[in-house]
Coordinates of C-alpha atoms in Angstrom, one line a residue:
M11 CA 0.0 0.0 0.0
Y12 CA 1.4 3.4 -1.1
I13 CA 0.6 6.8 0.5
S14 CA 1.7 10.2 -0.8
N15 CA 2.9 12.6 1.9
Y16 CA 2.5 16.2 0.6
L17 CA 4.5 18.2 3.2
S18 CA 7.3 15.7 3.9
K19 CA 7.7 15.2 0.1
S20 CA 7.7 11.4 0.3
I21 CA 5.9 8.2 -0.4
S22 CA 5.2 5.8 2.5
I23 CA 5.0 2.1 1.8
I24 CA 2.9 0.0 4.2
D25 CA 3.1 -3.8 4.3
Y26 CA -0.5 -4.9 3.7
E27 CA -0.3 -8.2 5.7
S28 CA 1.3 -6.9 8.9
L29 CA -0.1 -3.3 8.6
T30 CA 3.2 -1.8 9.4
L31 CA 5.3 0.9 7.8
D32 CA 7.8 -0.8 5.5
R33 CA 9.8 2.2 4.4
E34 CA 9.5 5.8 3.2
I35 CA 10.8 7.0 -0.2
K36 CA 12.2 10.5 0.1
L37 CA 11.6 12.6 -3.1
D38 CA 13.4 15.6 -4.5
E39 CA 13.0 18.9 -2.6
N40 CA 10.7 20.4 -5.2
I41 CA 8.2 17.5 -5.5
Y42 CA 5.1 17.8 -3.5
P43 CA 3.2 14.6 -4.1
H44 CA -0.6 14.4 -3.9
H45 CA -2.2 12.4 -6.7
F46 CA -0.1 9.6 -8.3
C47 CA -0.4 6.4 -10.2
I48 CA 1.6 3.1 -10.5
D49 CA 2.6 1.1 -13.5
K50 CA 2.9 -2.4 -12.0
E51 CA 4.4 -4.0 -15.1
E52 CA 7.2 -1.4 -15.4
N53 CA 7.5 -0.9 -11.6
K54 CA 7.2 2.9 -12.0
M55 CA 5.3 5.6 -10.2
Y56 CA 4.1 8.7 -12.0
L57 CA 4.0 11.8 -9.8
P58 CA 2.6 15.2 -11.0
S59 CA 3.8 18.1 -8.9
S60 CA 1.2 20.9 -8.6
S61 CA 3.9 23.3 -7.3
N62 CA 5.9 23.4 -10.5
G63 CA 3.9 21.7 -13.2
I64 CA 6.3 18.9 -13.8
L65 CA 5.5 15.2 -14.1
Y66 CA 8.1 13.0 -12.4
V67 CA 8.8 9.3 -13.0
L68 CA 10.0 7.3 -10.0
D69 CA 11.7 3.9 -10.5
M70 CA 10.3 1.9 -7.6
T71 CA 13.1 -0.6 -7.7
N72 CA 16.0 1.8 -6.9
E73 CA 13.6 4.5 -5.5
K74 CA 15.1 7.2 -7.8
I75 CA 13.5 9.8 -10.1
I76 CA 14.5 8.6 -13.6
D77 CA 12.6 11.0 -15.9
S78 CA 10.5 14.1 -15.9
S79 CA 8.5 16.3 -18.2
S80 CA 7.6 19.9 -17.8
I81 CA 3.9 20.4 -18.5
G82 CA 3.2 23.6 -16.6
G83 CA 0.3 24.7 -14.5
S84 CA -1.4 23.1 -11.5
L85 CA -1.4 19.4 -12.1
S86 CA -3.9 17.3 -10.2
Q87 CA -5.4 13.9 -10.9
I88 CA -3.4 11.3 -13.0
A89 CA -4.1 7.8 -14.3
L90 CA -2.8 5.3 -16.8
Y91 CA -4.7 3.6 -19.6
G92 CA -2.7 1.3 -21.8
E93 CA 0.4 3.1 -23.0
E94 CA -0.9 6.5 -22.1
I95 CA -1.0 8.9 -19.2
F96 CA -4.0 11.1 -18.5
I97 CA -3.4 14.3 -16.4
A98 CA -5.8 17.0 -15.2
N99 CA -4.4 20.5 -15.3
E100 CA -6.4 23.0 -13.3
D101 CA -4.6 26.1 -14.6
S102 CA -5.1 25.4 -18.3
N103 CA -8.5 23.7 -17.7
S104 CA -7.4 20.7 -19.8
I105 CA -6.9 17.0 -19.8
Y106 CA -3.4 16.1 -21.1
F107 CA -2.5 12.7 -22.5
M108 CA 1.1 11.6 -23.0
D109 CA 3.0 8.5 -24.0
K110 CA 4.0 6.8 -20.7
K111 CA 7.4 5.6 -21.9
S112 CA 8.7 8.6 -23.8
L113 CA 6.6 11.2 -21.9
D114 CA 6.0 12.8 -25.3
P115 CA 2.7 14.7 -25.6
I116 CA -0.1 13.1 -27.6
G117 CA -2.7 15.8 -27.2
M118 CA -5.0 17.6 -24.9
I119 CA -8.7 18.3 -24.5
T120 CA -10.0 21.6 -23.2
V121 CA -12.7 21.3 -20.5
D122 CA -14.4 23.8 -18.2
N123 CA -13.0 25.6 -15.1
M124 CA -10.8 23.7 -12.6
P125 CA -10.9 20.0 -13.5
H126 CA -9.6 18.6 -10.2
G127 CA -10.4 14.9 -10.4
F128 CA -11.7 12.4 -12.9
C129 CA -12.6 8.7 -13.1
F130 CA -12.5 6.0 -15.8
D131 CA -15.1 3.6 -17.0
L132 CA -12.6 1.2 -18.6
P133 CA -15.1 -1.3 -20.1
R134 CA -16.9 1.6 -21.9
K135 CA -13.6 3.5 -22.6
K136 CA -14.9 6.7 -21.0
L137 CA -13.4 9.4 -18.8
Y138 CA -15.6 11.5 -16.6
V139 CA -14.2 14.9 -15.7
P140 CA -15.8 17.1 -13.0
C141 CA -15.3 20.9 -13.3
I142 CA -16.7 23.7 -11.1
D143 CA -19.8 24.1 -13.3
S144 CA -20.0 21.0 -15.5
I145 CA -19.4 17.3 -16.0
T146 CA -17.7 16.1 -19.2
C147 CA -17.5 12.7 -20.7
I148 CA -14.5 12.0 -22.9
D149 CA -14.0 9.1 -25.2
I150 CA -10.5 7.9 -24.3
I151 CA -9.9 6.1 -27.6
D152 CA -11.0 8.8 -30.1
K153 CA -9.9 11.6 -27.7
N154 CA -13.0 13.7 -28.1
I155 CA -15.8 15.1 -25.9
E156 CA -18.7 12.7 -26.2
K157 CA -21.1 14.7 -24.1
K158 CA -21.2 17.5 -21.4
I159 CA -23.7 18.8 -19.1
D160 CA -23.7 22.1 -17.1
V161 CA -24.4 21.7 -13.4
D162 CA -25.5 24.1 -10.6
F163 CA -23.1 22.6 -8.0
K164 CA -19.3 22.9 -7.7
A165 CA -18.1 19.4 -8.7
W166 CA -14.8 18.3 -7.2
H167 CA -14.2 14.5 -7.0
V168 CA -16.0 11.7 -8.8
Q169 CA -16.3 7.9 -8.2
L170 CA -17.9 5.5 -10.5
D171 CA -20.3 2.8 -9.2
K172 CA -19.4 -0.1 -11.5
Y173 CA -22.6 -1.9 -11.0
K174 CA -25.4 0.7 -11.2
G175 CA -24.1 2.9 -13.9
E176 CA -24.0 5.9 -11.5
I177 CA -21.3 8.5 -10.7
Y178 CA -21.0 10.0 -7.3
V179 CA -19.8 13.6 -7.3
S180 CA -18.5 15.3 -4.2
T181 CA -18.9 19.1 -4.3
L182 CA -17.3 22.1 -2.8
D183 CA -20.8 23.3 -1.6
G184 CA -21.3 20.4 0.8
K185 CA -23.2 17.9 -1.3
V186 CA -22.7 14.5 -2.9
V187 CA -24.6 14.4 -6.2
V188 CA -25.4 11.1 -7.8
I189 CA -25.7 11.3 -11.6
D190 CA -26.6 8.8 -14.3
E191 CA -23.6 7.7 -16.3
E192 CA -25.4 7.5 -19.6
T193 CA -27.2 10.9 -19.5
L194 CA -25.1 12.8 -16.9
R195 CA -28.5 13.9 -15.4
T196 CA -28.9 14.2 -11.6
K197 CA -30.7 11.3 -10.0
R198 CA -30.5 12.3 -6.4
I199 CA -28.7 14.8 -4.0
L200 CA -27.2 13.9 -0.6
D201 CA -26.8 16.9 1.6
Q202 CA -25.6 15.6 5.0
F203 CA -22.0 16.9 4.4
L204 CA -19.9 20.0 5.0
L205 CA -16.9 19.3 2.7
P206 CA -17.0 15.9 1.1
V207 CA -13.8 14.6 -0.6
Q208 CA -12.9 11.1 -1.5
M209 CA -15.5 8.3 -1.9
S210 CA -15.3 4.5 -1.8
F211 CA -17.8 1.6 -2.3
N212 CA -18.2 -1.4 -0.1
Y213 CA -20.3 -3.7 -2.2
K214 CA -20.1 -6.6 0.2
D215 CA -21.7 -4.7 3.1
K216 CA -23.8 -2.3 0.8
K217 CA -22.2 0.9 2.0
V218 CA -20.7 4.0 0.4
Y219 CA -18.0 5.7 2.4
I220 CA -17.4 9.5 2.0
A221 CA -14.6 11.4 3.7
D222 CA -15.9 14.7 5.0
L223 CA -13.2 17.2 5.7
G224 CA -15.6 19.6 7.3
Y225 CA -17.1 17.3 9.9
K226 CA -13.8 15.4 10.2
C227 CA -15.4 12.0 9.8
I228 CA -16.4 9.3 7.3
K229 CA -20.0 9.5 6.5
M230 CA -21.8 6.2 5.5
I231 CA -24.6 5.9 2.9
D232 CA -26.8 2.9 2.4
Y233 CA -25.8 1.6 -1.0
N234 CA -29.3 0.3 -1.9
Y235 CA -31.4 3.1 -0.6
G236 CA -29.1 6.2 -0.7
K237 CA -29.8 7.1 2.9
Y238 CA -27.4 8.3 5.5
I239 CA -26.8 5.5 8.0
G240 CA -24.0 6.8 10.3
S241 CA -20.5 8.1 10.6
I242 CA -17.0 7.0 11.7
N243 CA -15.3 9.6 13.9
I244 CA -11.7 9.9 12.7
D245 CA -10.4 12.1 15.6
G246 CA -8.3 13.9 13.0
I247 CA -8.8 15.2 9.5
P248 CA -9.7 12.6 6.8
Q249 CA -8.3 13.1 3.3
G250 CA -7.6 9.9 1.3
L251 CA -9.9 6.9 1.3
E252 CA -9.4 3.4 0.1
I253 CA -11.0 0.0 0.7
S254 CA -9.1 -3.3 0.8
P255 CA -9.7 -5.7 -2.2
D256 CA -11.6 -8.1 0.1
E257 CA -13.6 -5.1 1.4
K258 CA -12.9 -6.0 5.0
M259 CA -10.8 -3.0 5.9
L260 CA -11.1 0.7 5.2
F261 CA -8.0 2.9 5.0
V262 CA -8.1 6.6 5.8
S263 CA -5.3 9.1 5.6
D264 CA -5.4 11.6 8.5
T265 CA -3.6 14.8 7.7
Q266 CA -3.8 16.1 11.3
K267 CA -2.2 13.0 12.9
N268 CA 0.1 12.2 9.9
S269 CA -1.1 8.6 9.9
V270 CA -3.2 6.1 8.0
K271 CA -6.0 4.7 10.1
V272 CA -7.4 1.2 9.4
Y273 CA -11.0 0.4 10.2
D274 CA -12.9 -2.9 10.3
T275 CA -15.7 -2.5 7.8
A276 CA -18.0 -5.0 9.7
T277 CA -17.8 -3.1 13.0
N278 CA -16.5 0.4 12.0
Q279 CA -13.9 0.0 14.7
L280 CA -10.3 1.3 14.5
I281 CA -8.0 -1.7 14.0
K282 CA -4.7 0.2 13.8
E283 CA -3.1 3.6 13.3
I284 CA 0.1 3.6 11.2
K285 CA 2.3 6.7 11.4
V286 CA 3.5 7.9 8.0
G287 CA 4.9 11.2 6.6
K288 CA 3.6 14.7 7.0
E289 CA 0.1 15.4 5.4
P290 CA -0.7 12.1 3.9
T291 CA -3.2 12.3 1.1
T292 CA -3.7 9.7 -1.6
I293 CA -3.8 5.9 -0.8
I294 CA -3.3 3.2 -3.4
C295 CA -3.6 -0.5 -2.5
M296 CA -1.8 -2.8 -4.9

């Protein structure tokens, strides 16, 4: 399990079986990691730095930066698809795509204001991009905008429900909006939040977890009925959110305590707190 530590400019690696800190990879002085992605086959990590607009490539074997590419602007979400890298740029209001091996630019698609996060629907070859006043669907093969809808909420993060064809959108105005993937039309609005961020689905126990920065807890929504069913008090500030592959554990990065907290999804009880670097954000389970 990998965690980006924004202020300590590092990546923490946690042993999944023992739930202990394995080691911490120190990055260069000017790299402030937040979002990142991993190429398991090449054993590489791709790190966009929002502070200087540069994409860095980390060799995870020798734990050294081996390549970089200056893109410019405020880089945020990043993901891999095939041989390509997709990166959201909040300054240029664009989605960039690049060759993952050469880092050569392939092209870019202009979207609306401040595309912070995005999510893939890989079976349908679609990319959904939330902006402050719109949601855009991009065909990742043809590299064109397939459809777009204007919204009256400030979209921030998105998470795809792989079974129902719904997209959960966290907003900067304290809501989680559920939209239909096919039409991008709003299906329902959940308003029990202050500042919702990351979201994760527990299909086994029929729950949706939503990290709320404002209320400093994890809110839980009933997956079948869309109703609020309770919260997990973090005793800190939750940021990143990830569920284990077997859906038995929930991992939460706490930027106040500089730790990753592990919860039992059956009981919602804290199993363990693992100290990592300063201001941990994104969590990726491999």
